[in-house]
Amino acid sequence: EQLVEKSQHTLYTPGPVGDLPMHMVFLLAYGHANTPKMLQLGKKLIEEYYTGDDINMHYTSDLDTPVFKHLDFRPEDSGKYTGETVLHIAIVNKDLETAQWLLDRNASLESRATGAFFRPTVIRRRSKRARGVMKKLQKWVQNRDLKSEPFMKERLNLEGAFPAP
């Protein structure tokens, strides 16, 4: 029972770029030597765990992390792959059969992929505000005033990682 609860938590916990296991299985299927078996595994995963509207679960923003929440600002873009669904992945890979299979299970045609990856290159360029965001993050991580101490300081640790007792 605990194993089932733990696996269900894992199935709905976004990975580092906002992905869910169902996204990863389909991404890995295309270009894999065993594509049909990987797609079969992805379909089985959806049928057993992502029923109903769960099939429309999309990549969440990889920028929605505790670090950004702590700094009290929202970055201008919505993350790298935000909004991408399994249907998008099938369409990009020109897999009509899987796309139809997903549509037969009520995959939404109205989902929008809004992440930076899906925008034209001109829009992806860093703005002055984005550079300011990185400076705030650097200031917080290094715990220092960037104006009075503009360069990173290094310290030599002669005792190593494990000091002698």
mmCIF file with all atom_site columns, C-alpha atoms in Angstrom, residues 11-80:
data_model
loop_
_atom_site.group_PDB
_atom_site.id
_atom_site.type_symbol
_atom_site.label_atom_id
_atom_site.label_alt_id
_atom_site.label_comp_id
_atom_site.label_asym_id
_atom_site.label_entity_id
_atom_site.label_seq_id
_atom_site.pdbx_PDB_ins_code
_atom_site.Cartn_x
_atom_site.Cartn_y
_atom_site.Cartn_z
_atom_site.occupancy
_atom_site.B_iso_or_equiv
_atom_site.pdbx_formal_charge
_atom_site.auth_seq_id
_atom_site.auth_comp_id
_atom_site.auth_asym_id
_atom_site.auth_atom_id
_atom_site.pdbx_PDB_model_num
ATOM 1  C CA . LEU A 1 11 ? 3.853  10.063 -11.022 1.00 0.00 ? 11 LEU A CA 1
ATOM 2  C CA . TYR A 1 12 ? 2.520  13.526 -10.247 1.00 0.00 ? 12 TYR A CA 1
ATOM 3  C CA . THR A 1 13 ? 5.711  15.215 -9.029  1.00 0.00 ? 13 THR A CA 1
ATOM 4  C CA . PRO A 1 14 ? 7.319  17.378 -11.724 1.00 0.00 ? 14 PRO A CA 1
ATOM 5  C CA . GLY A 1 15 ? 10.943 16.725 -12.610 1.00 0.00 ? 15 GLY A CA 1
ATOM 6  C CA . PRO A 1 16 ? 13.657 19.395 -12.867 1.00 0.00 ? 16 PRO A CA 1
ATOM 7  C CA . VAL A 1 17 ? 12.252 20.952 -16.048 1.00 0.00 ? 17 VAL A CA 1
ATOM 8  C CA . GLY A 1 18 ? 8.590  20.524 -15.068 1.00 0.00 ? 18 GLY A CA 1
ATOM 9  C CA . ASP A 1 19 ? 8.121  17.125 -16.712 1.00 0.00 ? 19 ASP A CA 1
ATOM 10 C CA . LEU A 1 20 ? 6.077  14.173 -15.479 1.00 0.00 ? 20 LEU A CA 1
ATOM 11 C CA . PRO A 1 21 ? 7.004  10.506 -16.034 1.00 0.00 ? 21 PRO A CA 1
ATOM 12 C CA . MET A 1 22 ? 4.442  10.218 -18.867 1.00 0.00 ? 22 MET A CA 1
ATOM 13 C CA . HIS A 1 23 ? 6.196  13.059 -20.723 1.00 0.00 ? 23 HIS A CA 1
ATOM 14 C CA . MET A 1 24 ? 9.594  11.411 -20.301 1.00 0.00 ? 24 MET A CA 1
ATOM 15 C CA . VAL A 1 25 ? 8.427  8.018  -21.593 1.00 0.00 ? 25 VAL A CA 1
ATOM 16 C CA . PHE A 1 26 ? 7.046  9.562  -24.777 1.00 0.00 ? 26 PHE A CA 1
ATOM 17 C CA . LEU A 1 27 ? 10.073 11.820 -25.255 1.00 0.00 ? 27 LEU A CA 1
ATOM 18 C CA . LEU A 1 28 ? 12.400 8.857  -24.885 1.00 0.00 ? 28 LEU A CA 1
ATOM 19 C CA . ALA A 1 29 ? 10.282 6.709  -27.209 1.00 0.00 ? 29 ALA A CA 1
ATOM 20 C CA . TYR A 1 30 ? 10.959 8.810  -30.277 1.00 0.00 ? 30 TYR A CA 1
ATOM 21 C CA . GLY A 1 31 ? 14.426 8.197  -31.645 1.00 0.00 ? 31 GLY A CA 1
ATOM 22 C CA . HIS A 1 32 ? 14.782 5.064  -29.520 1.00 0.00 ? 32 HIS A CA 1
ATOM 23 C CA . ALA A 1 33 ? 15.672 1.784  -31.234 1.00 0.00 ? 33 ALA A CA 1
ATOM 24 C CA . ASN A 1 34 ? 12.595 0.199  -29.663 1.00 0.00 ? 34 ASN A CA 1
ATOM 25 C CA . THR A 1 35 ? 10.095 2.995  -30.375 1.00 0.00 ? 35 THR A CA 1
ATOM 26 C CA . PRO A 1 36 ? 6.966  0.765  -30.644 1.00 0.00 ? 36 PRO A CA 1
ATOM 27 C CA . LYS A 1 37 ? 7.624  -0.875 -27.262 1.00 0.00 ? 37 LYS A CA 1
ATOM 28 C CA . MET A 1 38 ? 8.374  2.473  -25.622 1.00 0.00 ? 38 MET A CA 1
ATOM 29 C CA . LEU A 1 39 ? 5.139  3.926  -27.031 1.00 0.00 ? 39 LEU A CA 1
ATOM 30 C CA . GLN A 1 40 ? 3.270  0.864  -25.767 1.00 0.00 ? 40 GLN A CA 1
ATOM 31 C CA . LEU A 1 41 ? 4.772  1.466  -22.316 1.00 0.00 ? 41 LEU A CA 1
ATOM 32 C CA . GLY A 1 42 ? 3.724  5.140  -22.465 1.00 0.00 ? 42 GLY A CA 1
ATOM 33 C CA . LYS A 1 43 ? 0.168  4.211  -23.429 1.00 0.00 ? 43 LYS A CA 1
ATOM 34 C CA . LYS A 1 44 ? -0.023 1.648  -20.630 1.00 0.00 ? 44 LYS A CA 1
ATOM 35 C CA . LEU A 1 45 ? 1.242  4.261  -18.159 1.00 0.00 ? 45 LEU A CA 1
ATOM 36 C CA . ILE A 1 46 ? -1.495 6.685  -19.269 1.00 0.00 ? 46 ILE A CA 1
ATOM 37 C CA . GLU A 1 47 ? -4.237 4.042  -19.176 1.00 0.00 ? 47 GLU A CA 1
ATOM 38 C CA . GLU A 1 48 ? -3.324 2.965  -15.638 1.00 0.00 ? 48 GLU A CA 1
ATOM 39 C CA . TYR A 1 49 ? -2.292 6.207  -13.930 1.00 0.00 ? 49 TYR A CA 1
ATOM 40 C CA . TYR A 1 50 ? -3.250 9.291  -15.960 1.00 0.00 ? 50 TYR A CA 1
ATOM 41 C CA . THR A 1 51 ? -6.957 8.707  -16.490 1.00 0.00 ? 51 THR A CA 1
ATOM 42 C CA . GLY A 1 52 ? -9.605 11.289 -17.270 1.00 0.00 ? 52 GLY A CA 1
ATOM 43 C CA . ASP A 1 53 ? -8.311 14.833 -17.499 1.00 0.00 ? 53 ASP A CA 1
ATOM 44 C CA . ASP A 1 54 ? -4.863 13.785 -16.209 1.00 0.00 ? 54 ASP A CA 1
ATOM 45 C CA . ILE A 1 55 ? -3.944 13.011 -19.823 1.00 0.00 ? 55 ILE A CA 1
ATOM 46 C CA . ASN A 1 56 ? -3.831 16.801 -20.343 1.00 0.00 ? 56 ASN A CA 1
ATOM 47 C CA . MET A 1 57 ? -1.298 17.410 -17.574 1.00 0.00 ? 57 MET A CA 1
ATOM 48 C CA . HIS A 1 58 ? 1.435  19.594 -19.005 1.00 0.00 ? 58 HIS A CA 1
ATOM 49 C CA . TYR A 1 59 ? 4.975  20.551 -18.179 1.00 0.00 ? 59 TYR A CA 1
ATOM 50 C CA . THR A 1 60 ? 4.974  22.960 -15.263 1.00 0.00 ? 60 THR A CA 1
ATOM 51 C CA . SER A 1 61 ? 7.362  25.894 -15.154 1.00 0.00 ? 61 SER A CA 1
ATOM 52 C CA . ASP A 1 62 ? 10.908 24.972 -14.188 1.00 0.00 ? 62 ASP A CA 1
ATOM 53 C CA . LEU A 1 63 ? 11.169 28.511 -12.825 1.00 0.00 ? 63 LEU A CA 1
ATOM 54 C CA . ASP A 1 64 ? 8.489  27.877 -10.212 1.00 0.00 ? 64 ASP A CA 1
ATOM 55 C CA . THR A 1 65 ? 11.010 26.900 -7.533  1.00 0.00 ? 65 THR A CA 1
ATOM 56 C CA . PRO A 1 66 ? 11.519 27.866 -3.882  1.00 0.00 ? 66 PRO A CA 1
ATOM 57 C CA . VAL A 1 67 ? 14.543 30.004 -4.876  1.00 0.00 ? 67 VAL A CA 1
ATOM 58 C CA . PHE A 1 68 ? 12.462 32.267 -7.096  1.00 0.00 ? 68 PHE A CA 1
ATOM 59 C CA . LYS A 1 69 ? 9.646  32.369 -4.548  1.00 0.00 ? 69 LYS A CA 1
ATOM 60 C CA . HIS A 1 70 ? 12.153 33.421 -1.879  1.00 0.00 ? 70 HIS A CA 1
ATOM 61 C CA . LEU A 1 71 ? 13.407 36.303 -4.042  1.00 0.00 ? 71 LEU A CA 1
ATOM 62 C CA . ASP A 1 72 ? 9.826  37.530 -4.414  1.00 0.00 ? 72 ASP A CA 1
ATOM 63 C CA . PHE A 1 73 ? 9.687  37.991 -8.189  1.00 0.00 ? 73 PHE A CA 1
ATOM 64 C CA . ARG A 1 74 ? 8.424  36.153 -11.237 1.00 0.00 ? 74 ARG A CA 1
ATOM 65 C CA . PRO A 1 75 ? 10.783 35.762 -14.192 1.00 0.00 ? 75 PRO A CA 1
ATOM 66 C CA . GLU A 1 76 ? 9.502  37.190 -17.460 1.00 0.00 ? 76 GLU A CA 1
ATOM 67 C CA . ASP A 1 77 ? 9.184  33.902 -19.303 1.00 0.00 ? 77 ASP A CA 1
ATOM 68 C CA . SER A 1 78 ? 7.210  30.960 -18.046 1.00 0.00 ? 78 SER A CA 1
ATOM 69 C CA . GLY A 1 79 ? 9.965  28.359 -18.072 1.00 0.00 ? 79 GLY A CA 1
ATOM 70 C CA . LYS A 1 80 ? 11.623 26.341 -20.787 1.00 0.00 ? 80 LYS A CA 1
#
